[in-house]
Short mmCIF file of C-alpha atoms and ligand atoms in Angstrom, two decimals:
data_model
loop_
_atom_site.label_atom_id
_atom_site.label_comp_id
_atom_site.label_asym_id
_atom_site.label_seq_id
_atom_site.Cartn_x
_atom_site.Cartn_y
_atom_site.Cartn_z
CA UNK A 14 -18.18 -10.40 4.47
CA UNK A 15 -19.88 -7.33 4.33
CA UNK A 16 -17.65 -4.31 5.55
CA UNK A 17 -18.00 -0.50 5.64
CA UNK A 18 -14.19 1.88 5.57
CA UNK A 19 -15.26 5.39 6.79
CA UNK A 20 -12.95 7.82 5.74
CA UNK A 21 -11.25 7.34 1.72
CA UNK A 22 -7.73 8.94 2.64
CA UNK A 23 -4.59 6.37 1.60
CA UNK A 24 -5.65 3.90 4.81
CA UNK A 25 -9.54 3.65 4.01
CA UNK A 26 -9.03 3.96 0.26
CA UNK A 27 -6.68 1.81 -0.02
CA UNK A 28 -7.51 -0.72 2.93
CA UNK A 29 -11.49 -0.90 1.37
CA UNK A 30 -10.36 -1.75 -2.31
CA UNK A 31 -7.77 -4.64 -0.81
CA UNK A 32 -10.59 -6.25 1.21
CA UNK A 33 -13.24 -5.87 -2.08
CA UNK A 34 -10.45 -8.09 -4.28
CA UNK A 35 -9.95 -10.65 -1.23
CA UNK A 36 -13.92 -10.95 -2.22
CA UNK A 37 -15.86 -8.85 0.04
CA UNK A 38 -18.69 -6.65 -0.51
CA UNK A 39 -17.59 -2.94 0.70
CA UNK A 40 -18.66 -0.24 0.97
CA UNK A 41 -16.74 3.47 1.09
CA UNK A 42 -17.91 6.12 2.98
CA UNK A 43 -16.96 9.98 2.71
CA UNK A 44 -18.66 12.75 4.17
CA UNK A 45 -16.89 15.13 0.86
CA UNK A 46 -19.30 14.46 -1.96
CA UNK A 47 -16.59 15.62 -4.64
CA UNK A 48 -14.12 13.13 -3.54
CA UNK A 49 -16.73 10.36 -3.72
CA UNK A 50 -18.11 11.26 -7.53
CA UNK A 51 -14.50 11.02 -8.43
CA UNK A 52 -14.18 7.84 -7.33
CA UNK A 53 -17.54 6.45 -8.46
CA UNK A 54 -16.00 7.59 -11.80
CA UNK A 55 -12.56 6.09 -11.34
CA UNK A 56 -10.25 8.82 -10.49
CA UNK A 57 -8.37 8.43 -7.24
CA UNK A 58 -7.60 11.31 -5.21
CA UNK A 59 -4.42 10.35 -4.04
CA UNK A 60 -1.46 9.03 -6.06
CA UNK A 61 -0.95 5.27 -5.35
CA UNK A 62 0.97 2.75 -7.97
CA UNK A 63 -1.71 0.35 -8.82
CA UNK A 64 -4.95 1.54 -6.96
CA UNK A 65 -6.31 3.00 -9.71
CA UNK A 66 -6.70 -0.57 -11.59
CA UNK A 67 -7.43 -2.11 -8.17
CA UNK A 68 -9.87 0.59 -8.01
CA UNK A 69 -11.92 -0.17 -11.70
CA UNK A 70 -11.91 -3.98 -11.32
CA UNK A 71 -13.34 -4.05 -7.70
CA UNK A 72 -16.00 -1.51 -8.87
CA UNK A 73 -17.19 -3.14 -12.13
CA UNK A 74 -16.98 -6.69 -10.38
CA UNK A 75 -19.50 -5.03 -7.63
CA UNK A 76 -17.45 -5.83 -4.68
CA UNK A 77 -16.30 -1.63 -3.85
CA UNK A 78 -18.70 0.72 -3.60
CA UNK A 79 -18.48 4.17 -2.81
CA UNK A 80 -20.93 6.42 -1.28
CA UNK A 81 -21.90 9.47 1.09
CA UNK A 82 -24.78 7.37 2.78
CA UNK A 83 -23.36 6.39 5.75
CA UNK A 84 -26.77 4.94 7.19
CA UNK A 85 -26.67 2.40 4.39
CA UNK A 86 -23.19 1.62 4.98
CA UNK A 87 -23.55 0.92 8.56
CA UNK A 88 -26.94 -0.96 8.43
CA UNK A 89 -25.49 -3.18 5.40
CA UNK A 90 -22.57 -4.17 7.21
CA UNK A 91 -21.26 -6.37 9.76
CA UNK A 92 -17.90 -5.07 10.37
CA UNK A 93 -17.26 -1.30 10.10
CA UNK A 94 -13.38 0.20 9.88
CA UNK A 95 -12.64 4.03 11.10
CA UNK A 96 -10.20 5.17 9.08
CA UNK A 97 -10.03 8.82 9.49
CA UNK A 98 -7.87 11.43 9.78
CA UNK A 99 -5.93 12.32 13.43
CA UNK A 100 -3.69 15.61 12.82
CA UNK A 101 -1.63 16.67 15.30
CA UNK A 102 -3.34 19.46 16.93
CA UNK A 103 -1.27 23.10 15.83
CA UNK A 104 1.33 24.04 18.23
CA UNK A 105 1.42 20.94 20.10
CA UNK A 106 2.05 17.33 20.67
CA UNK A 107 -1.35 16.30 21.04
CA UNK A 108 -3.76 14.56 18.78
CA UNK A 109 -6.91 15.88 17.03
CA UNK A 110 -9.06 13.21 17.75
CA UNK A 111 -12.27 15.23 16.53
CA UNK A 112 -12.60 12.98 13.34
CA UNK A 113 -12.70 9.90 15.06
CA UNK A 114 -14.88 10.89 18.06
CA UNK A 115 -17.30 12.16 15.11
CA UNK A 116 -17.70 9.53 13.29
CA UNK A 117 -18.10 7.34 16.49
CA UNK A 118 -21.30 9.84 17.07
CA UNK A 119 -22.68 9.13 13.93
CA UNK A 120 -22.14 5.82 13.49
CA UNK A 121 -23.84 5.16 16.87
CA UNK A 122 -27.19 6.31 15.10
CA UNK A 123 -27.53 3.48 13.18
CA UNK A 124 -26.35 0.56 15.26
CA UNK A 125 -29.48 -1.76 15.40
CA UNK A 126 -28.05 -5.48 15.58
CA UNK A 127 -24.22 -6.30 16.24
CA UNK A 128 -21.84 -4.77 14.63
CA UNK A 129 -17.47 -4.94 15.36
CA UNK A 130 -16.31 -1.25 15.42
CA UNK A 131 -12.10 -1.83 13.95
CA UNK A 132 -10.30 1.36 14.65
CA UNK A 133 -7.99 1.81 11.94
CA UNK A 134 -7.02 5.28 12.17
CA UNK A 135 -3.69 5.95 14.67
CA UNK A 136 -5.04 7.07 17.90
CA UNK A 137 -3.32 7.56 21.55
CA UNK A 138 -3.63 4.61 24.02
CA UNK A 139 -7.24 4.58 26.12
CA UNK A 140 -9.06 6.43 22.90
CA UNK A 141 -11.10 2.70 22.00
CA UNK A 142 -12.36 3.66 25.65
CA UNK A 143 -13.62 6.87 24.10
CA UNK A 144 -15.63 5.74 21.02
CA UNK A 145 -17.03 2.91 23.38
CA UNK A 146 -17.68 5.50 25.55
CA UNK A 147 -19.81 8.01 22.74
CA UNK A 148 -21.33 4.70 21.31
CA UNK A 149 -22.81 3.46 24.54
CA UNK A 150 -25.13 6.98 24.69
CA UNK A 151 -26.99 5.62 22.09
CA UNK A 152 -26.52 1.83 21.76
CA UNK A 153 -26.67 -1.65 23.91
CA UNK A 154 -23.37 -3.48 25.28
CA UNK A 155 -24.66 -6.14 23.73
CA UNK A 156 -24.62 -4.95 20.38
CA UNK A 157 -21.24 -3.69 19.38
CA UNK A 158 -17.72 -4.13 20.10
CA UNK A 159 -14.89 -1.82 19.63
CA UNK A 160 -11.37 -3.19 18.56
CA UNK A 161 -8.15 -1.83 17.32
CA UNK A 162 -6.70 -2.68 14.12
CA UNK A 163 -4.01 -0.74 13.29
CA UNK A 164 -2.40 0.01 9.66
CA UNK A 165 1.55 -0.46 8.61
CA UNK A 166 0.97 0.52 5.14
CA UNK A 167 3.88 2.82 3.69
CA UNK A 168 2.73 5.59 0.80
CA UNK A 169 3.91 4.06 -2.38
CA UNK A 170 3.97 0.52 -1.40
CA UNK A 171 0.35 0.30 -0.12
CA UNK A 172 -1.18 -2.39 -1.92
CA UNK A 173 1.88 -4.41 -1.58
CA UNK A 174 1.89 -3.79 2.64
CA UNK A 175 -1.80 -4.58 2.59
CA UNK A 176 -1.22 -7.96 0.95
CA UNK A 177 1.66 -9.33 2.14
CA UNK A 178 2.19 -7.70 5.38
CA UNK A 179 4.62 -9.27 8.55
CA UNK A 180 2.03 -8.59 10.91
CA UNK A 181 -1.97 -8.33 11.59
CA UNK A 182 -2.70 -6.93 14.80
CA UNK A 183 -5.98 -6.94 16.42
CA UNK A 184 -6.62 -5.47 19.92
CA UNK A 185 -9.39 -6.62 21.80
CA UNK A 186 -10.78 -6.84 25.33
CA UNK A 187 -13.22 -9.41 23.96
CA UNK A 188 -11.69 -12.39 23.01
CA UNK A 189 -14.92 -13.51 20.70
CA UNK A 190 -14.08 -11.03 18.21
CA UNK A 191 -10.46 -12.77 17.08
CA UNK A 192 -12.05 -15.44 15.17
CA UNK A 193 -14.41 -13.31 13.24
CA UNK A 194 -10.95 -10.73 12.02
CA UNK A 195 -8.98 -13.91 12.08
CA UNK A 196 -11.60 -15.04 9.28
CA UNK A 197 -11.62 -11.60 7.44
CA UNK A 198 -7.84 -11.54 7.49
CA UNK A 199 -7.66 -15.63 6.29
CA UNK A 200 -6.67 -14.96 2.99
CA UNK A 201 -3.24 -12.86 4.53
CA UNK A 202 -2.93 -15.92 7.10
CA UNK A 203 -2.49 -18.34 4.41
CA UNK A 204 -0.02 -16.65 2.99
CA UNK A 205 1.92 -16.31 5.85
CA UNK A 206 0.99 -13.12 8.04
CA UNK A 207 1.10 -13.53 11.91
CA UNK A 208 -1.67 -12.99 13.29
CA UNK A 209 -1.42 -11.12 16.68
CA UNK A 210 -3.89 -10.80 19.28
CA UNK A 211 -3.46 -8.28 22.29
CA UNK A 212 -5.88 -5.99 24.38
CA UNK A 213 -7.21 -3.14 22.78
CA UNK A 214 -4.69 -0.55 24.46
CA UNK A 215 -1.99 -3.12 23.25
CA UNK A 216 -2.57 -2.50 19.67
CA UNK A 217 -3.09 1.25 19.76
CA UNK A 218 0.68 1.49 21.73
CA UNK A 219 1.80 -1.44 18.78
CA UNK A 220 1.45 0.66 16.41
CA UNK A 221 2.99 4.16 17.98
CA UNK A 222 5.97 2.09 19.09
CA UNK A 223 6.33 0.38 15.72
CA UNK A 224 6.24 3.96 13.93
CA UNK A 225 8.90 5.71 16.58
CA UNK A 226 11.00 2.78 16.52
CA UNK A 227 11.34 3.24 12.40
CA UNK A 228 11.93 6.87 13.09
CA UNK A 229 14.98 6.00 15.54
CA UNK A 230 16.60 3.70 13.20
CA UNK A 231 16.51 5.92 10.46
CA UNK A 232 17.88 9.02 12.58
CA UNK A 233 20.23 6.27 14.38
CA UNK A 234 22.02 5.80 10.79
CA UNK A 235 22.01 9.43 9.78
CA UNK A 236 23.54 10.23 12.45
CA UNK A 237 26.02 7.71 12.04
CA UNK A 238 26.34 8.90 8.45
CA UNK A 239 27.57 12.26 10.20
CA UNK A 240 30.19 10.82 11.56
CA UNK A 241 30.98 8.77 8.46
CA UNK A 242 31.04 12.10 6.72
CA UNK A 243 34.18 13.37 9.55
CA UNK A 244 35.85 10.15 9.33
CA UNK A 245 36.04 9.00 5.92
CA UNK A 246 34.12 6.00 6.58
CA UNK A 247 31.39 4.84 3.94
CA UNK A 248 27.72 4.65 5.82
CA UNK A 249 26.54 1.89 3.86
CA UNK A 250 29.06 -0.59 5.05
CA UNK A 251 27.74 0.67 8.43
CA UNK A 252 24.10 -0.22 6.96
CA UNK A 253 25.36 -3.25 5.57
CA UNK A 254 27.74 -4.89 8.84
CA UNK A 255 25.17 -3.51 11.27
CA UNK A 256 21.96 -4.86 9.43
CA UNK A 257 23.57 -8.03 8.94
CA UNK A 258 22.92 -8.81 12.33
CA UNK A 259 18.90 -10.78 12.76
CA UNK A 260 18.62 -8.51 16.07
CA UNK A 261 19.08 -5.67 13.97
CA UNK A 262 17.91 -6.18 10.91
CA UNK A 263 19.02 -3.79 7.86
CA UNK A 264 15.70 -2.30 6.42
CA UNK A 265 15.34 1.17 7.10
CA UNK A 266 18.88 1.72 7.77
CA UNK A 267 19.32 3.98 4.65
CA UNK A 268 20.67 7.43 5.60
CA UNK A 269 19.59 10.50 3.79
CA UNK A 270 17.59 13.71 4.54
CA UNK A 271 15.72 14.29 7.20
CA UNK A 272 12.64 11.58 7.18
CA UNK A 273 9.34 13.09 6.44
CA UNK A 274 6.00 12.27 5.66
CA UNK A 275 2.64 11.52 7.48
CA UNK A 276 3.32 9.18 9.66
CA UNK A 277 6.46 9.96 11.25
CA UNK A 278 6.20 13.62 12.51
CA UNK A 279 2.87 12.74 13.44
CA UNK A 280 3.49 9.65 15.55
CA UNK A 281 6.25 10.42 17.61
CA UNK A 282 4.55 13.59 18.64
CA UNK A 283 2.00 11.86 19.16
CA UNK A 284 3.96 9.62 21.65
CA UNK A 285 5.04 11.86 23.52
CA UNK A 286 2.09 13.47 23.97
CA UNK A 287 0.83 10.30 25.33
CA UNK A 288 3.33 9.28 27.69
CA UNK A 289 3.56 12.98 29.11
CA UNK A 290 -0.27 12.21 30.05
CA UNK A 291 0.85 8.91 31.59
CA UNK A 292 3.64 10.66 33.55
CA UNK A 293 6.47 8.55 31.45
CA UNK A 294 9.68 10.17 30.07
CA UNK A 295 10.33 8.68 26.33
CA UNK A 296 13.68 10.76 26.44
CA UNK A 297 14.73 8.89 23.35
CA UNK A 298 11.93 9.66 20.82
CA UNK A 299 12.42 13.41 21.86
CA UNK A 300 15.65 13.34 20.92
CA UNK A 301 14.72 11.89 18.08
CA UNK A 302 12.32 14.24 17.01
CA UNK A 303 14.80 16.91 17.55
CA UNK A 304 17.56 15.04 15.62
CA UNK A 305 15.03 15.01 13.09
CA UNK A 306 14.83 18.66 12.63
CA UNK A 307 18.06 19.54 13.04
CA UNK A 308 18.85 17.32 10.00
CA UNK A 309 17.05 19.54 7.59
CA UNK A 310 19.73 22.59 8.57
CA UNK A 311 22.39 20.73 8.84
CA UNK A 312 21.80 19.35 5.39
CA UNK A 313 21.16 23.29 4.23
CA UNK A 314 24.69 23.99 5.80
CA UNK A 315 26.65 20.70 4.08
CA UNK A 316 24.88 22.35 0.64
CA UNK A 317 26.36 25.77 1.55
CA UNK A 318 29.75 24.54 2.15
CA UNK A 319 29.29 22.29 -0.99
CA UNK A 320 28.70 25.53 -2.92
CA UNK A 321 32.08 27.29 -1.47
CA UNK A 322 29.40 29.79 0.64
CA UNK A 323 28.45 30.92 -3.23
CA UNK A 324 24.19 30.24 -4.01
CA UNK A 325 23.53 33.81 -4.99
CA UNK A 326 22.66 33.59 -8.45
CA UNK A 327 23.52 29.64 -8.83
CA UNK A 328 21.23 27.72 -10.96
CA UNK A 329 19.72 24.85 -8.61
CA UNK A 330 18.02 21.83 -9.71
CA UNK A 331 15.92 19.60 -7.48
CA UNK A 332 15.09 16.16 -8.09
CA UNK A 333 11.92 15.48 -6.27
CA UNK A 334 10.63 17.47 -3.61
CA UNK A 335 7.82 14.97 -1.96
CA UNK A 336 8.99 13.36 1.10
CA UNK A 337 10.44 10.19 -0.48
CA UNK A 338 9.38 8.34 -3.79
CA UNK A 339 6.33 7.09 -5.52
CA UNK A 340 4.15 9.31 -3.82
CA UNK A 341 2.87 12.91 -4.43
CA UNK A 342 2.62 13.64 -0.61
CA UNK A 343 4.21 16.72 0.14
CA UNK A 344 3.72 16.50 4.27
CA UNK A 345 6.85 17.24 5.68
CA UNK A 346 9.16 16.77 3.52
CA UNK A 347 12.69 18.00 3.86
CA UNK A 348 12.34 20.23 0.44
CA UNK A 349 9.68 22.34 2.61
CA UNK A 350 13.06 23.90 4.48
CA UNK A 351 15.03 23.35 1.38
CA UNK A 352 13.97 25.24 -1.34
CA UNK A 353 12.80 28.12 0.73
CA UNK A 354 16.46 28.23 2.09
CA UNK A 355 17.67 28.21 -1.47
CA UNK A 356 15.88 31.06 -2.51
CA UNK A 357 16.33 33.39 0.27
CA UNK A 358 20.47 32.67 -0.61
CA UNK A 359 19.50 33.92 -3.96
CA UNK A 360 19.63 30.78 -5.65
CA UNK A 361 17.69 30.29 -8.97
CA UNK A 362 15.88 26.93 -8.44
CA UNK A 363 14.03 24.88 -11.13
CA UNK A 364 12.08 21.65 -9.40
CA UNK A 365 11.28 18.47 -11.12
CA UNK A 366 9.39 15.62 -9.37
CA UNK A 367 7.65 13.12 -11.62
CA UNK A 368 4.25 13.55 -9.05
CA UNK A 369 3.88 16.80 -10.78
CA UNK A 370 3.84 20.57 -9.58
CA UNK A 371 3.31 21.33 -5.91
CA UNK A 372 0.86 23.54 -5.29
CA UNK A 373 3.01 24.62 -1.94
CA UNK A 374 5.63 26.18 -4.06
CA UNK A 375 3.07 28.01 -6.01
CA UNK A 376 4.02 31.43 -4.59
CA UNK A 377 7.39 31.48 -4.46
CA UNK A 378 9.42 33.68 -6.90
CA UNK A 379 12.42 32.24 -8.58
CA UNK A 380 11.29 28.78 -8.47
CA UNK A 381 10.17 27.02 -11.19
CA UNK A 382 8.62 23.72 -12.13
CA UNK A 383 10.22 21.74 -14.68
CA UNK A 384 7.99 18.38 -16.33
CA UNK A 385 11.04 17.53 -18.31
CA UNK A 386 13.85 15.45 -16.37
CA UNK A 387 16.70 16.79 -18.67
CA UNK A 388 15.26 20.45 -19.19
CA UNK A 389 15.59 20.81 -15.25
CA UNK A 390 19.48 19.76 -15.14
CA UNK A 391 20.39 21.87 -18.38
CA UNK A 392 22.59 24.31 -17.16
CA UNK A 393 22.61 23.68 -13.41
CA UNK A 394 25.37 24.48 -11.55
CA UNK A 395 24.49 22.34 -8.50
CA UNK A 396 21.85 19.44 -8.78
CA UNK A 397 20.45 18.08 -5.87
CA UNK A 398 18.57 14.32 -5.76
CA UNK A 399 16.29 14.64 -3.08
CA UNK A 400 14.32 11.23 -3.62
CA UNK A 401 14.86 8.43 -5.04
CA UNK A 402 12.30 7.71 -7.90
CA UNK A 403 13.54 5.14 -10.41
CA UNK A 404 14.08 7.66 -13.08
CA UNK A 405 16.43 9.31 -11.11
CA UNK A 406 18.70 6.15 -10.82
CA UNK A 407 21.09 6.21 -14.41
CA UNK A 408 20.88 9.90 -15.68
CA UNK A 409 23.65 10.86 -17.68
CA UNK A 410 24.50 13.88 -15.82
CA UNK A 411 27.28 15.23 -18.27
CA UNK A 412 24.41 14.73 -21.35
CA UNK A 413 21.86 16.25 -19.99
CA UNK A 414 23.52 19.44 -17.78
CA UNK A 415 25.81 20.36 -21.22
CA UNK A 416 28.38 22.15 -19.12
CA UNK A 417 31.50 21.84 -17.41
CA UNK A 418 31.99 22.08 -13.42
CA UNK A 419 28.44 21.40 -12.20
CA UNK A 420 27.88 19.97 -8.78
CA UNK A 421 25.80 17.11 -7.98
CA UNK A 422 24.60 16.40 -3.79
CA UNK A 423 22.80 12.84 -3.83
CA UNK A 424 20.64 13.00 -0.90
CA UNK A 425 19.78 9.52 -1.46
CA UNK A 426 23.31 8.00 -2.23
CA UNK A 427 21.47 6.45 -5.73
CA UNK A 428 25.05 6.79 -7.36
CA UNK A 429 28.37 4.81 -7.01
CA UNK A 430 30.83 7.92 -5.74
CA UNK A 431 34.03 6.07 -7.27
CA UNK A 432 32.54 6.01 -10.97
CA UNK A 433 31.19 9.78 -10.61
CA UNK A 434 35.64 10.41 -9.84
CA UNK A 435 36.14 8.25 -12.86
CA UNK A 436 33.89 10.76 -14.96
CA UNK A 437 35.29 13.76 -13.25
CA UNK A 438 31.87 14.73 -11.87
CA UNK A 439 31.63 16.89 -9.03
CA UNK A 440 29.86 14.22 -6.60
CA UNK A 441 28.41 14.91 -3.00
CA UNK A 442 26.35 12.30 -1.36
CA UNK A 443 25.54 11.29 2.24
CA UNK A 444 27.71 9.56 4.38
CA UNK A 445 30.62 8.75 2.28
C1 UDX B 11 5.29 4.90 7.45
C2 UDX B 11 5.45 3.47 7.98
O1 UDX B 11 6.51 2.80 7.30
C3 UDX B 11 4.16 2.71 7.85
O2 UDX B 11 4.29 1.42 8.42
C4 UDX B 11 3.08 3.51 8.60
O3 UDX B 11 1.89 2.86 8.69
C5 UDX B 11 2.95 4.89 7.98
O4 UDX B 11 4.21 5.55 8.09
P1 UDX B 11 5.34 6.14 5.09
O5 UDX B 11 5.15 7.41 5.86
O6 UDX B 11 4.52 5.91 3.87
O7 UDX B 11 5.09 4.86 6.04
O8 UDX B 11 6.87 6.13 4.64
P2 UDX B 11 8.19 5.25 4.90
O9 UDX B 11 8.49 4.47 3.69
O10 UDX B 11 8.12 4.52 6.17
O11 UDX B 11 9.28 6.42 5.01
C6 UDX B 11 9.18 7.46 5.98
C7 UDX B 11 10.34 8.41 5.87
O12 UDX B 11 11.55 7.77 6.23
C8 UDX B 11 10.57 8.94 4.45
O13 UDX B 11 10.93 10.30 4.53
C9 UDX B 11 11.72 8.09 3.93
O14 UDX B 11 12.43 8.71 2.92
C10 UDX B 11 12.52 7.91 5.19
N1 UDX B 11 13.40 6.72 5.19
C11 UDX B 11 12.86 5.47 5.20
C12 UDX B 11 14.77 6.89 5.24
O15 UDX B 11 15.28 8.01 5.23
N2 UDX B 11 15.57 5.79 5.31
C13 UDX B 11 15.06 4.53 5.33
O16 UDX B 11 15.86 3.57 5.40
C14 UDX B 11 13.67 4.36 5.27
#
């Protein structure tokens, strides 16, 4: 099939080059002519384990194409994705739907003979109503259709998500559209994907439920980690007994900081937001949100108390600062509260995180970036694993810090506490 991805963030970018190796021809649009060179030359702008490759083989077998001509990549194509960005607006709960409503605009310029309209990007229930809405100014009933198709792909394990994923969900009002995703997606199917139909509302609530629901569990179980932390009970058997059970189900029942990242934040704001405009009370996923943020002082406390009330002066080292692995994204993450905390205590704090430097520490004095794993822990008095990147898994702490009494808080419990005794380490983790 012939398909167009507006918008080359992770969902388009990634999304676009997945559909161009299941053998379609597509084509991806960005209004930011930089961004599109790069990629015409191979370079992604965003930090994905195996686009890049997935990127290059697409291109030279002329199934991914990137470009700023949206005209073209509208007229060319049969089904056309919006997969654009939808911030929370500042100082609010609300979405910024601008991007979307946009692109709906424009898009509606060059609609000549039928075309589906898949909304990929994560947008409040009734907003498929909207683009229908701007689309009908300037085109026949007859020739479009707007659906919702929303994403579950997690930063870091996108290519993975996008090829084997649980679910497909498509939300339409028209039921003639099924067969034609239903035919795009066949090559999922097969290998075992439901497919779900539902209205179009349906799959934009789908996806905000599925997002807050994730950000429960994972505040559920640090929460309980809390406790486990006044009781002398270790959180993973909680994880463990607890996920153990089908109805539960033990994926994403790891505690650690506070959970971070696009997605998260985002969504559950964005829930509220909603069901404050449908008069509905979602008491739970404001508490959650609120649990949420808590977590990143309370963690800042459990450090100070770790420390004996002493960071003035203290060397620091943190082990990645994004907001979890195998990504470079910085949005939200915990460190954000962290560091800053650190240094206003006085702490001296070095930084490693195998994405690189972060451009949002860049003006902060006393911090520094460290590219080598073993140069950032020599000397450190306290080390502090924020993420949990492979080569953070089996450091020898003891080689690499040269120096006796240092501390180490595991944020993402990556070590066994019982061997760290056995080797007279200093060993803090979460939970346990
Ligand atoms: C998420 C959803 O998983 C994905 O389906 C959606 O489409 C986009 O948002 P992502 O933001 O990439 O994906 O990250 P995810 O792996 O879900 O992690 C989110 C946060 O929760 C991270 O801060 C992570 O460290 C934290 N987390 C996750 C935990 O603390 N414990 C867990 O058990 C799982």
């Amino acid at each position: 099939m012939k398909i167009c991805m507006i918008g080359t963030g992770y969902v388009g970018l990634v999304s676009g080059t997945c559909f161009a190796d299941l053998g379609n021809k597509v084509f991806c649009v960005d209004k930011d002519k930089i961004k599109i060179n790069k990629l015409k030359n191979i370079i992604s702008p965003i930090y994905e384990p195996g686009l890049d490759d997935l990127i290059r083989n697409n291109v030279r077998a002329k199934r991914l194409n990137f470009t700023n001509d949206l005209e073209k990549a509208v007229k060319e194509s049969q089904i056309i994705f919006i997969c654009v960005g939808t911030p929370t607006k500042k100082g609010s709960n609300m979405v910024d739907l601008s991007q979307v409503f946009n692109v709906a605009k424009s898009i509606s310029k060059y609609i000549k003979n039928y075309k589906i309209i898949v909304n990929k990007s994560t947008v409040p229930v009734s907003t498929g109503d909207q683009i229908e809405k701007i689309i009908l100014k300037k085109v026949k009933r007859s020739l479009f259709d707007v659906i919702s198709n929303p994403e579950f792909l997690r930063e870091g394990d996108a290519i993975r998500d996008f090829k084997y994923p649980d679910r497909i969900v498509i939300g339409s009002d028209n039921k003639k559209v099924f067969k034609k995703m239903q035919l795009l997606y066949e090559p999922l199917i097969k290998k075992g994907a439901k497919f779900f139909s539902t209205s179009r509302k349906g799959a934009e609530l789908v996806k905000y439920a599925s997002n807050a629901f994730l950000a429960t569990k994972i505040t559920f179980i640090n929460e309980i980690a809390n406790l486990c932390e006044n009781t002398g009970i270790n959180v993973e058997d909680i994880s463990v007994g607890m996920g153990s059970d089908a109805r539960i189900g033990g994926r994403f029942l790891r505690a650690g900081p506070a959970y971070g990242g696009s997605c998260f934040p985002k969504d559950t704001k964005g829930l509220i937001s909603i069901a404050d405009k449908f008069k509905t009370n979602l008491s739970i996923v404001k508490s959650v949100i609120k649990s949420n943020q808590n977590r990143k002082v309370l963690l800042t406390k459990r450090i100070a108390k770790i420390m004996n009330n002493k960071i003035k002066n203290k060397k620091i080292t943190i082990l990645g600062v994004t907001f979890k692995a195998n990504t470079d994204d910085m949005r939200e993450s915990s460190s954000l509260v962290l560091i800053p905390y650190l240094l206003k205590r006085g702490g001296v704090v070095k930084y490693h995180d195998p994405s690189g430097f972060k451009k949002e520490f860049k003006k902060n004095k006393n911090l520094k970036f460290e590219r080598i794993l073993s140069k950032a822990c020599l000397g450190a008095d306290l080390i502090i694993i924020n993420t949990e990147w492979d080569e953070f898994k089996s450091i020898d702490f003891k080689k690499v810090v040269k120096k006796e009494n240092f501390k180490i808080y595991d944020m993402r419990n990556l070590y066994n506490p019982e061997e760290m005794r056995k080797k007279k380490i200093k060993y803090f983790s979460i939970g346990r």
